[in-house]
Every structure is written in C-alpha cells, then in structure tokens.
Coordinates of C-alpha atoms in Angstrom, one line a residue:
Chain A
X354 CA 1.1 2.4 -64.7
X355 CA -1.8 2.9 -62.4
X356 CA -4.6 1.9 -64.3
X357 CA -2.4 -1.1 -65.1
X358 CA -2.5 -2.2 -61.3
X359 CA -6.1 -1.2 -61.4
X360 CA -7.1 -3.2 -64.4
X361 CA -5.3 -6.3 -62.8
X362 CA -6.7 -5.8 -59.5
X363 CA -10.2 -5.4 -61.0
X364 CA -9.4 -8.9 -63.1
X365 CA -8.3 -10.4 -60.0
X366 CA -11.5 -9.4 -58.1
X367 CA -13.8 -10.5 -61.2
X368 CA -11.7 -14.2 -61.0
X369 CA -12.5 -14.2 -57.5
X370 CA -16.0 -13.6 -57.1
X371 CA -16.6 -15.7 -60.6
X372 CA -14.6 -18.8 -58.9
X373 CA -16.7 -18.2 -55.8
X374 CA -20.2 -19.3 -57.6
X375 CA -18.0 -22.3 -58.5
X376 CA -17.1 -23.5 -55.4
X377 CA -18.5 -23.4 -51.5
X378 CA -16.4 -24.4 -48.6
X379 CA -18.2 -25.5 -45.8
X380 CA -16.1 -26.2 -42.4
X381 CA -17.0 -27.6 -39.0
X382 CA -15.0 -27.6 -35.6
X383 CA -14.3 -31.2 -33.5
X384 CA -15.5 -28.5 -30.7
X385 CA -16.0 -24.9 -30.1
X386 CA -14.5 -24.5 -26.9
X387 CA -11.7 -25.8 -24.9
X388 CA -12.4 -26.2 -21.5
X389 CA -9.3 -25.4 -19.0
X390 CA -9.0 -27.9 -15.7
X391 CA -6.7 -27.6 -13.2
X392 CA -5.1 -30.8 -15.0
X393 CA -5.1 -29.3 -18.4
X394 CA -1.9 -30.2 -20.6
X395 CA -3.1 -28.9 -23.8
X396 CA -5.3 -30.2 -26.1
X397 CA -6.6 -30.9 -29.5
X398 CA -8.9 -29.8 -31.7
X399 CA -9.7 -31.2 -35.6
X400 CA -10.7 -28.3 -38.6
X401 CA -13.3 -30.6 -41.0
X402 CA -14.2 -28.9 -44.5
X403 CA -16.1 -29.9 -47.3
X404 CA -15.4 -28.9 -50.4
X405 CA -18.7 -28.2 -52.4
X406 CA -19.5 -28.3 -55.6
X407 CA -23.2 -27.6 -58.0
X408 CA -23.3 -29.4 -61.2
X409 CA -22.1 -26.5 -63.3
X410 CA -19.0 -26.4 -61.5
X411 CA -16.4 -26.3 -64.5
X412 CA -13.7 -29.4 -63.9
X413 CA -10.2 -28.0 -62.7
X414 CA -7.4 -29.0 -64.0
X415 CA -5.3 -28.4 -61.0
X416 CA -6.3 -30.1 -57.7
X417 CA -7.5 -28.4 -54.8
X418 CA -5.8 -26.8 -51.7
X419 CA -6.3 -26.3 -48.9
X420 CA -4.9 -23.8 -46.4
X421 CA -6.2 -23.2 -42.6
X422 CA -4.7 -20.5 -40.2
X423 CA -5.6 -21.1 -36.7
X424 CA -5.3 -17.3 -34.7
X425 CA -5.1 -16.4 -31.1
X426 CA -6.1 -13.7 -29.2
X427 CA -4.0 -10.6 -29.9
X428 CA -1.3 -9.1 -27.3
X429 CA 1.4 -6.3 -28.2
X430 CA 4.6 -8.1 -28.8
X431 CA 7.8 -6.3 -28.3
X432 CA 11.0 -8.3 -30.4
X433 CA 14.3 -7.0 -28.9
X434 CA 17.5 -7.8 -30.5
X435 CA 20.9 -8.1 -28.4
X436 CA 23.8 -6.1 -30.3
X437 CA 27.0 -5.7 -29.2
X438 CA 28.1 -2.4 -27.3
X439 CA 31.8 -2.8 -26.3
X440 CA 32.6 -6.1 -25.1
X441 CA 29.0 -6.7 -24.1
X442 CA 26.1 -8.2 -25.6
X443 CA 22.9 -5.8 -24.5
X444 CA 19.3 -5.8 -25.9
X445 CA 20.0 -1.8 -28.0
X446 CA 17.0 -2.3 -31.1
X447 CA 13.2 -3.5 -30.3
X448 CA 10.4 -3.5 -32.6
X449 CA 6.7 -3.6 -31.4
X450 CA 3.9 -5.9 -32.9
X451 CA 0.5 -4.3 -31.7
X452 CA -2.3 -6.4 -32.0
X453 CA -0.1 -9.6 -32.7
X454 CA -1.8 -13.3 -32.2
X455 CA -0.1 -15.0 -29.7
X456 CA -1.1 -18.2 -31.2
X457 CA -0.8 -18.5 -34.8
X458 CA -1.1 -22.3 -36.6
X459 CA -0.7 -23.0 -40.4
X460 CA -1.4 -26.3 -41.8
X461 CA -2.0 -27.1 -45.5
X462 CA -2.4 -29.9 -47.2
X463 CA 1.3 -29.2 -49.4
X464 CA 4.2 -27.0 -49.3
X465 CA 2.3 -23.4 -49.7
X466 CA 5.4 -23.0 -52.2
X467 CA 4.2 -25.3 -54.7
X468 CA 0.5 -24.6 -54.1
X469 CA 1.1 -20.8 -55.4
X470 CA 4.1 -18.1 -56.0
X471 CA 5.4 -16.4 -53.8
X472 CA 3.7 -12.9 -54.2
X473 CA 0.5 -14.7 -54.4
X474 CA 1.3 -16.1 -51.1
X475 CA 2.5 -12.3 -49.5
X476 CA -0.8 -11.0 -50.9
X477 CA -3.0 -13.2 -49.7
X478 CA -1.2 -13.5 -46.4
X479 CA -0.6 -17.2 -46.6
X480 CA 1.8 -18.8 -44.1
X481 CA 3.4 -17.8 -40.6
X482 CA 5.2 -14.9 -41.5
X483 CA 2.9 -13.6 -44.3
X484 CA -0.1 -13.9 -42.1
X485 CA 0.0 -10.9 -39.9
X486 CA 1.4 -8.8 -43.0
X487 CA 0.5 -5.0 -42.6
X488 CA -2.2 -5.0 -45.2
X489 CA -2.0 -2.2 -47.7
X490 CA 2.5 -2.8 -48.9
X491 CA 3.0 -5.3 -52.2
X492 CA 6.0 -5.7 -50.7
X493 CA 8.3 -5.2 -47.4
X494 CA 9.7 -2.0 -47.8
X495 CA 11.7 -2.2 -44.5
X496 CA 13.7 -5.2 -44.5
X497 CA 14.6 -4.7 -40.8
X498 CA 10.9 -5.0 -40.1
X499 CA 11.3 -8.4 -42.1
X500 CA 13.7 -9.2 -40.2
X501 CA 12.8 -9.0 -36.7
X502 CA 9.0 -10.5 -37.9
X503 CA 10.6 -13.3 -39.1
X504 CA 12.4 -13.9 -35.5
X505 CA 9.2 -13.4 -33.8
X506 CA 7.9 -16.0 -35.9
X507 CA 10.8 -18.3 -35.0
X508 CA 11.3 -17.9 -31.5
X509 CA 7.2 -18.2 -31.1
X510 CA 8.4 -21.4 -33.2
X511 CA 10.1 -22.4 -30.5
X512 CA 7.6 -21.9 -28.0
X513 CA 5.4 -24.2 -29.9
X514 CA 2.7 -21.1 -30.3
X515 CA 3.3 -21.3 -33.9
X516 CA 3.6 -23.8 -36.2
X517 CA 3.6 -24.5 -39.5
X518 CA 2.3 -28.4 -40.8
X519 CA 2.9 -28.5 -44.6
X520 CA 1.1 -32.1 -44.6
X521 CA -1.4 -30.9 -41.7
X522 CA -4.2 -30.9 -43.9
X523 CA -5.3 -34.4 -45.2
X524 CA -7.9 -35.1 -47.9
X525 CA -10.2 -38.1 -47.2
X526 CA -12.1 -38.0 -50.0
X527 CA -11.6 -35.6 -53.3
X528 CA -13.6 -33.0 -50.9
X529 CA -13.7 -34.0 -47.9
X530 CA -10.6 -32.7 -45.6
X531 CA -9.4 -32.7 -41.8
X532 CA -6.6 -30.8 -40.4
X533 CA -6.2 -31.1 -36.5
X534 CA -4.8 -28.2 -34.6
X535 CA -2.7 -29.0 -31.5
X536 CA -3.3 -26.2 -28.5
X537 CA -0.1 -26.5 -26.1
X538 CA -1.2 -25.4 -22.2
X539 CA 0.6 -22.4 -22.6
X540 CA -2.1 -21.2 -25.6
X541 CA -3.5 -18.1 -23.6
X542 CA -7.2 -18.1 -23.0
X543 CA -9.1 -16.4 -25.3
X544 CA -11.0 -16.4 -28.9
X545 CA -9.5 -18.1 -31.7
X546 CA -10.0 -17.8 -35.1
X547 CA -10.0 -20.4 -38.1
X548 CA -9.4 -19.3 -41.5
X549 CA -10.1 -21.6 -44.4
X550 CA -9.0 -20.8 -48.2
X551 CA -9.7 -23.4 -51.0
X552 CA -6.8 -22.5 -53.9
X553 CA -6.8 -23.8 -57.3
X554 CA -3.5 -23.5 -59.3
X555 CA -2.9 -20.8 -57.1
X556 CA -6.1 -18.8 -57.4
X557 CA -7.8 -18.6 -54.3
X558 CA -11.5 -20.4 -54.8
X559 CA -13.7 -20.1 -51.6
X560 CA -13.0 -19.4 -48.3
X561 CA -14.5 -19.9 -44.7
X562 CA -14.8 -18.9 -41.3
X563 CA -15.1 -20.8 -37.8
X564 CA -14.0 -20.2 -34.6
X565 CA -13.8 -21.7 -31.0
X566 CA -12.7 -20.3 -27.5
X567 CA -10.3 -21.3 -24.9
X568 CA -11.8 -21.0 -21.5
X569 CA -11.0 -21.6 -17.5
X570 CA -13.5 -24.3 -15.8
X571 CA -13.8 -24.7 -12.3
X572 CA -11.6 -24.1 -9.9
X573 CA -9.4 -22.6 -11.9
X574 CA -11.4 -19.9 -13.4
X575 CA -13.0 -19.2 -9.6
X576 CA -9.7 -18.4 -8.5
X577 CA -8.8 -16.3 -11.8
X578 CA -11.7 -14.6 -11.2
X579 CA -11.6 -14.1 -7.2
X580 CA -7.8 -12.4 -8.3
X581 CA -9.4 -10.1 -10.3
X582 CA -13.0 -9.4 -8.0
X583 CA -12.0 -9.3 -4.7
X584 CA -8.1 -8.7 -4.8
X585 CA -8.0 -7.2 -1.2
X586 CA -9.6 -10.8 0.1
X587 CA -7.0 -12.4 -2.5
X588 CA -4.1 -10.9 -1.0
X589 CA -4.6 -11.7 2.4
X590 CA -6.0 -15.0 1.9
X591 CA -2.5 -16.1 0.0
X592 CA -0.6 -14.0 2.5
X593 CA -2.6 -16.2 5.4
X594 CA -2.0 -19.3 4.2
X595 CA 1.7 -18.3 3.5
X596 CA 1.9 -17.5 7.2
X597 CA -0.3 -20.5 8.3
X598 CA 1.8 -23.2 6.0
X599 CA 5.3 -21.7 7.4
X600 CA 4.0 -21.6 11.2
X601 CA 2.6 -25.5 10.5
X602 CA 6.4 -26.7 9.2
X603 CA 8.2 -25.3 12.1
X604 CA 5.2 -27.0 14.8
X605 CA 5.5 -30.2 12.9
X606 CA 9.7 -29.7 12.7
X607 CA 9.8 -29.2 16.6
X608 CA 8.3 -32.1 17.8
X609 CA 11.1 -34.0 16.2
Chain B
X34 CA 2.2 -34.4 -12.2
X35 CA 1.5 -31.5 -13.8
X36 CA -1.0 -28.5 -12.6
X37 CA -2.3 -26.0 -14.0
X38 CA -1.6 -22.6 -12.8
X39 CA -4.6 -20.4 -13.0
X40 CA -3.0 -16.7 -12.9
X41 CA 0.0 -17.9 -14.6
X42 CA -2.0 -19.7 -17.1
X43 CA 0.0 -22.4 -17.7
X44 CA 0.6 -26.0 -16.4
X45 CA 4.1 -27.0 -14.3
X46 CA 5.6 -30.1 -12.9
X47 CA 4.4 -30.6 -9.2
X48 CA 7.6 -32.2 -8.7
X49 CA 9.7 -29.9 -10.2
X50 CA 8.6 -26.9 -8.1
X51 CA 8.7 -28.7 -5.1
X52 CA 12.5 -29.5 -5.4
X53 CA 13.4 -26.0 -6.8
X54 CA 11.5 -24.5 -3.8
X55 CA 12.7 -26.8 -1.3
X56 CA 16.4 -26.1 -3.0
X57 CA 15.8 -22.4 -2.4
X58 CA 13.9 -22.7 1.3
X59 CA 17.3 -24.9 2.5
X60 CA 19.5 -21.9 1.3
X61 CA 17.3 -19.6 2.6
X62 CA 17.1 -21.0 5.7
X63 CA 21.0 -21.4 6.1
X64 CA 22.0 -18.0 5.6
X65 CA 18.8 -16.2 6.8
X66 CA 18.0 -14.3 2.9
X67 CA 14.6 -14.2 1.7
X68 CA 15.5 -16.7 -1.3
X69 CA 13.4 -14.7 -3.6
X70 CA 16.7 -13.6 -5.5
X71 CA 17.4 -17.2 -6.6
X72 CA 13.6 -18.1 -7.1
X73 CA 12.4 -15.1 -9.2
X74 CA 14.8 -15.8 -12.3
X75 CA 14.5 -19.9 -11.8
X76 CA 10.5 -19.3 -12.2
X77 CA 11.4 -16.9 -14.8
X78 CA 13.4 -19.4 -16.5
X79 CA 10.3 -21.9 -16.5
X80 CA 8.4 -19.3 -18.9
X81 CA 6.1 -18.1 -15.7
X82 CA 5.6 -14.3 -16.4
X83 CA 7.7 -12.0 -14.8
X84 CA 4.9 -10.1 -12.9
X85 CA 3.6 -13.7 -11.8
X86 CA 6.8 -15.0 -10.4
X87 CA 8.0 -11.8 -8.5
X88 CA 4.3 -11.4 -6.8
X89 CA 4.0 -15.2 -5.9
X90 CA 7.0 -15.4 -4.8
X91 CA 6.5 -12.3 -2.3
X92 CA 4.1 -15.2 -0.4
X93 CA 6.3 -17.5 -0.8
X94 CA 9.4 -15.8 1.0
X95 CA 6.7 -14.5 3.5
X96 CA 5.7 -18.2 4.3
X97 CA 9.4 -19.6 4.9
X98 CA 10.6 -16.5 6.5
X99 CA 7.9 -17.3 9.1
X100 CA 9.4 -20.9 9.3
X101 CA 12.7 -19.7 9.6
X102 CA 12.0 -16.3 12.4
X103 CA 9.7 -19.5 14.7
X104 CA 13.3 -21.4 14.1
X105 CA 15.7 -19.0 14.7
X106 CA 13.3 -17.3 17.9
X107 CA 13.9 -19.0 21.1
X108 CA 18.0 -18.5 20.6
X109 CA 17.3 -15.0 19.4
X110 CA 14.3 -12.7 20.8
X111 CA 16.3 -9.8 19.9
X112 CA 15.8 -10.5 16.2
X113 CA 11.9 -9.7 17.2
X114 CA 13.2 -6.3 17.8
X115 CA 16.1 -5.5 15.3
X116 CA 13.5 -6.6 12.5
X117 CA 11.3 -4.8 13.6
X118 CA 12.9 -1.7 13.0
X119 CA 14.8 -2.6 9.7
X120 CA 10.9 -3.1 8.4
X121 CA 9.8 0.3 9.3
X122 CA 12.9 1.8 8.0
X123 CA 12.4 -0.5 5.2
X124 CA 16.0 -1.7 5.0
X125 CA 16.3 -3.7 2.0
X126 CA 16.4 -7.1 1.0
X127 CA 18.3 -9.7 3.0
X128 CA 21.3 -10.8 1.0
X129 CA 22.4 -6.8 1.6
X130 CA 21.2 -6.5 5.2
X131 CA 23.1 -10.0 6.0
X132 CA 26.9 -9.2 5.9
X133 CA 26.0 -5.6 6.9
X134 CA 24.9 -6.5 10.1
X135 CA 27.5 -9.2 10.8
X136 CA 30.4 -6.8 9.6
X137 CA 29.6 -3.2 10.8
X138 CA 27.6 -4.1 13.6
X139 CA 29.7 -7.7 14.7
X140 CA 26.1 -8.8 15.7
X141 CA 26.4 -12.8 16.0
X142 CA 25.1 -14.4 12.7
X143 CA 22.4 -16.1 14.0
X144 CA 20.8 -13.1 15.6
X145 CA 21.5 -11.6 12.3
X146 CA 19.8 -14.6 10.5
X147 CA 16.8 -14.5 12.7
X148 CA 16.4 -10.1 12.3
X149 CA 16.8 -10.5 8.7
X150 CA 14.0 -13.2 8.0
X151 CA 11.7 -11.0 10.7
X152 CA 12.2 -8.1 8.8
X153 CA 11.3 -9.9 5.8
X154 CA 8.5 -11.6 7.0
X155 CA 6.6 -8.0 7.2
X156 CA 7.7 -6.3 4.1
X157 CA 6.9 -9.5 2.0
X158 CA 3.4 -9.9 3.7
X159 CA 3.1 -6.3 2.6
X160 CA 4.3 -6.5 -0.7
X161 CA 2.3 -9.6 -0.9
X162 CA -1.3 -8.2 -0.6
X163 CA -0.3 -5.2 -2.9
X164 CA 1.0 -7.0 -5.6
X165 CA -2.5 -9.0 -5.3
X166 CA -4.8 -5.6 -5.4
X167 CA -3.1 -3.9 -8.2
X168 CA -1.3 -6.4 -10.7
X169 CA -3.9 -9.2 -9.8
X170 CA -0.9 -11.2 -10.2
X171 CA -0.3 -13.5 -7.4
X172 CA -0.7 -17.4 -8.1
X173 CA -2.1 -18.5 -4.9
X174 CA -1.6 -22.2 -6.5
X175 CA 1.7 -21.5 -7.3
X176 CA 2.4 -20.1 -4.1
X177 CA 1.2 -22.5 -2.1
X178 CA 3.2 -25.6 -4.0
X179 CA 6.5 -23.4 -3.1
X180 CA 5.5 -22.4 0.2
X181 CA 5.4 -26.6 1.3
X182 CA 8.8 -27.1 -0.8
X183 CA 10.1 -24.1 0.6
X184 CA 9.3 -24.4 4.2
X185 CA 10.4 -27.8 4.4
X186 CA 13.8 -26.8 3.1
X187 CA 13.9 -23.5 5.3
X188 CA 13.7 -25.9 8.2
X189 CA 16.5 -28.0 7.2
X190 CA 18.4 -24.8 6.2
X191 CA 18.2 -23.6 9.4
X192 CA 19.3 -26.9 11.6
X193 CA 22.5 -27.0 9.2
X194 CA 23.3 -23.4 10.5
X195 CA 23.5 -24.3 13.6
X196 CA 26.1 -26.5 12.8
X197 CA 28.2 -24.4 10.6
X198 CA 30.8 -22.4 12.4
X199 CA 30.9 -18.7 11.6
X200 CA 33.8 -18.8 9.2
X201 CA 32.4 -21.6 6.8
X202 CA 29.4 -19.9 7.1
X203 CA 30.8 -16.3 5.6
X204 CA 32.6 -18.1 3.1
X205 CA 29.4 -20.0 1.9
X206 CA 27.2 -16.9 1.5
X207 CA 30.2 -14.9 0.1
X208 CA 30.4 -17.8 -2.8
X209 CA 26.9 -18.0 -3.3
X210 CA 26.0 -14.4 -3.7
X211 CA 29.3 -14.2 -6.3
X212 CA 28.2 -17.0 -8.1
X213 CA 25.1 -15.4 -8.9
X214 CA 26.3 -11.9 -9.6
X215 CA 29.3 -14.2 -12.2
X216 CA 26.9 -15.6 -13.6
X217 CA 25.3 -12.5 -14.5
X218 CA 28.0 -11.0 -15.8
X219 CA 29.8 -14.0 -18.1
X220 CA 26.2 -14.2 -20.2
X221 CA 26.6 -10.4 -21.1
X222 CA 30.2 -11.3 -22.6
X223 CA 29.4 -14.1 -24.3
X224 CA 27.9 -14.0 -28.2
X225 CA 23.8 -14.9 -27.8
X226 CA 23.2 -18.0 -29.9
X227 CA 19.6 -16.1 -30.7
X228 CA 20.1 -12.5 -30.5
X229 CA 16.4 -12.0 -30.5
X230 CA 13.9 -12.2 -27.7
X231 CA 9.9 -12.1 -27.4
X232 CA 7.9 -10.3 -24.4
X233 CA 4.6 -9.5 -23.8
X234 CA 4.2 -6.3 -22.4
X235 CA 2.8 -6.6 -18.8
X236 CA 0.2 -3.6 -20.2
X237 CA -0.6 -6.2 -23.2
X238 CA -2.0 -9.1 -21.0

C-alpha cells in the first residue's frame, strides 16, 4: 500500500507543478495596512487577483475558482467545554490551540463543496475549520479534537473574527476577481496573511501570496506604547488623574 | 460615539460606559463599596479582556472612592483614621468590610461608609500603579471615561445616603450583594445553551 500513496502523491505533485506553467495568479491588496485611530470601527479591505494565462494555456473545461483565506496574527486558544458534575454545569474538558489565528476569513467565489470533494478540501486545508488543520493526518483521528475545533470555529463565528463568504469572491471579467475582506475593530493588531488558490475541477492550479498589517496611529499607539515603555510613569499618571477627576466632582458637587 | 480603546484594543460606546459607570458610582456611593465587584464582570461582559477590566478598574474605584471619602469627610474625620488602618492591615474589599464594621463593631454606617471608601482609596491607588508596571494593562482611556460616569454617580450615591435611614439602608445592601451572589449560582444550575467557551490566555497576548 505504500508505494500506492507514494505513486499518487508523486502524480499529484507532477499535476501540480504541470498546471502551474499553465496558469499564474497575480493578486493585489486595496491597501497594505490598516491604520488604527482613536475613532476606528473596523474597516475594509478588497483582495484583487488576476488570473493569467500564456497562449499555450490548454482550455479548461471546468471554470475557475477561486478561494482566499485572510489570517491573523496567532495567539494560544484554550476551548473549554461546560459538562455537567452533579447538579451543576462547570467548565471540566479544555483543549489548547497553540499558534491559532485570531482572525481567520474565507471567501470563495462558490460553495467550496461543489468546487472540490471533501478530502480534497481537508488536504488542501480549504475552509474555516480545515484551514488550521495539523498538517501531516489524512484524516481526524481524534474526533473530540474535531469537535472542540469545530466550536472554536463557531463561537469565533460569533464574534465575527471568522467568517466564511461562499459568494465573497466575485469575477468581473473571466480573470479578473475581487473579494473584499471586512476587519471588525476587535481584529487584534498584527500581520495578516492572504492566501490565494486558483482550483480547476478541483485541482488546485496556482496560488498566491499577499499580505497587509493592522497598526495603532497616533494617539492611540503613543499611549500603547507609553503602557509598555514607561509603565511606572503610566501608573501614576492614571492613578493621578483618577485622584484629580474624583477630587474635581466632589469641588464642583459642593458648591451646589 | 464609539472610541477606541488603545490597551483594550477595541472600540466601546461613549455612552454606554458612561451610564454603566455612573450606574455603578451611584451604588457605590450609597453603600460606601468600591463598585469594582459589579463593574469587573459588566466590562467583562462587553468582551474587554479580563486583565484590562480588573486593572482599569482599580483607577476607577480609586477615583470615586476619592469623591465619595471628600463626601463623606466633614461628617466623619474618624473614617481618616479607621481607613487608615484597615489599609495597612489590608482588610479586604469593601462589600466584606461594610456589614463587618456596622454589625461587630455597631460603628454608625456612615462612618463606616466613609472608612471603607478611605481604605479603598489607598489599596486601589496601589494596586493601580502595579497592575500598570507588570501586566501593562491599565486603559488610561477607559479609565478615565468611567472615572467621569462614576464620580458623578458616587456623588449622587452619597446624597441619597444621607437620606436613607439605617434600616432601609441594611436591607438595600443585603439585597444587592444576594442578588449578585443568586445570580451566580442560578447560571451554574441551568443547561449552557453553548457549552463551549474561547479565551485567550493572558500569557498568549
């Protein structure tokens, strides 16, 4: 069986680099960084791609997909789950995500399950909870692993950190594609990431790299930055005003 | 209006803090407790991380305190004193040192009121600056939009006191200090709707 998997693996590399002469993706951010004000609600960005092609391209039968996945920066994520323990409901199993994007944003141009099967899709790491697979397993051996990645995924869901746009991607020409990517405020700063695959009746074609940051301006990143430099100063400074604001309401307050 | 809160890193309704805050400074300033055991979980609750909200709102109870010991001072000097030495001894917070002092020690309450926030006023300007050297995790934005809701309430709180009479008053605190402990205890009985939850590790920021 194992040269089997080796044969098949070797095929699929020879398809991929073959296809890859056929096709060139070329991609371009709206911007490369987003620039945090002290009035910042979020923002958004657009992904533009181009889908290249020489004159000896062969003609595909299948039309062309497109899949972007927009990552964060990476924290360790701990996923608790509440069991019951007598009559009370306590948080007993927890799981821990090292090196986990905070931010993670699919968006593809179809539903990824009729671009490509659903192995394909857990190889190649394609959609929210397939993204951050632990390379190296076929399949998910542990199912409770499964389990609690897939309610990371949906609570993060929830706090609109990651989404999933089946129509996010929109062709404007037979190559020429946009997909915007919202950032909510609560996005942490940090480098992002922006992977682009080109598939084919499900065989992946091309793919592309870009990336943009998420940054404090101004004010804002001063007083990040004073936190971190001169925390003594920091401290006292807060602690002063504290003092200074609560001495003020009772002076005003008096005279009344 | 929203801000954006640069330690916190996110943005927050202007508005919205300043009515929770000015909620919590009234109560505060009624019963003479630091507030921070109502204000913690409600910033909590508005996804601002735990380390953020416990250290900002060590300045913030340090602020109205202040408010509330100026307010509660010329009727009590002796609070000057008793707070004093609960800070030294570092008695602990004010919801426990409250009843304590009007039950064992049949001190009047608003002596009691007046020790309590004095006593609080030094260990949260303490805790304050030492949350801010080692966890870096005071908002002074944050703090400061809290501080004007929650001295403004303090003040208010601490007029209404003065009209209370003592039994109203012990019944008040009583109910307000059970409803937070009930409320505690009826979410641990009842099924979670999501049975999961997501943190970041402090360690992973």
């Amino acid at each position: 069986m194992r040269w089997l998997a080796a044969l098949l693996a070797a095929l699929a590399i020879g398809l991929a680099t073959g296809a890859a002469r056929a096709e060139t993706l070329i991609a371009a951010m709206s911007s490369h960084q987003i620039q945090i004000t002290s009035n910042y609600t979020g923002s958004q960005l657009t992904v533009f791609g181009l889908v290249e092609r020489d004159g000896r391209t062969v003609a595909r039968g299948d039309p062309y997909d497109i899949i972007v996945t927009v990552r964060g920066p990476r924290r360790m994520l701990l996923v608790r789950e509440k069991e019951q323990f007598g009559p009370i409901w306590i948080n007993r199993t927890q799981r821990r995500f090292p090196e986990n994007p905070v931010f993670l944003h699919v968006a593809t141009n179809r539903p990824i399950a009729e671009m490509m099967s659903n192995e394909t899709a857990q190889r190649d790491r394609i959609g929210l909870v397939n993204a951050e697979r632990p390379s190296g397993s076929w399949v998910d051996l542990d199912p409770g692993a499964r389990r609690f990645r897939e309610s990371l995924v949906r609570i993060m869901q929830g706090k609109d950190l990651y989404g999933y746009e089946e129509r996010g991607v929109t062709f404007l020409s037979s190559a020429l594609f946009s997909a915007p990517v919202d950032i909510p405020a609560t996005a942490p700063t940090g480098a992002y990431t922006v992977d682009i695959v080109l598939y084919s009746g499900g065989v992946p074609l091309a793919r592309q790299q870009t990336n943009f940051e998420v940054i404090k301006t101004g004010i804002e990143q001063r007083l990040a930055q004073g936190a971190y430099d001169w925390a003594v100063l920091y401290g006292l400074v807060t602690v002063l005003l504290a003092l200074f604001l609560g001495w003020g309401a009772s002076v005003i307050f008096r005279r009344d | 209006m929203q801000i954006y809160l640069p330690i916190a890193e996110l943005p927050i309704s202007v508005l919205m803090v300043l009515g929770l805050s000015g909620a919590v400074g009234f109560i505060s300033g009624l019963f003479g407790v630091g507030g921070g055991f109502l204000l913690t979980p409600l910033l909590i609750f508005l996804d601002i991380p735990p380390a953020v909200a416990v250290a900002t709102v060590a300045a913030q109870v340090a602020g109205s305190s202040m408010t509330g010991v100026l307010t509660y001072l010329p009727t009590a000097l002796l609070a000057g004193v008793i707070g004093f030495i609960g800070a030294v001894l570092g008695v602990g917070g004010g919801f426990i040192l409250v009843p304590g002092l009007i039950y064992f020690f049949r001190i009047p309450p608003a002596v009691v009121v007046g020790t309590s926030l004095f006593q609080i006023l030094v260990t949260m300007t303490g805790a304050t600056v030492l949350h801010a050297v080692t966890n870096q995790s005071v908002d002074i934005v944050l703090a400061v939009l809290l501080l004007v809701g929650g001295v403004i309430g303090a003040q208010f709180g601490g007029r209404a006191a003065r009209n209370l009479n003592v039994e109203s008053f012990r019944l008040l605190l009583a109910l307000l200090i059970l409803s937070v402990g009930l409320r505690f205890a009826i979410e641990l009985f009842i099924p979670p709707s999501e049975p999961f939850s997501v943190v970041v590790p402090e360690s992973g920021r």
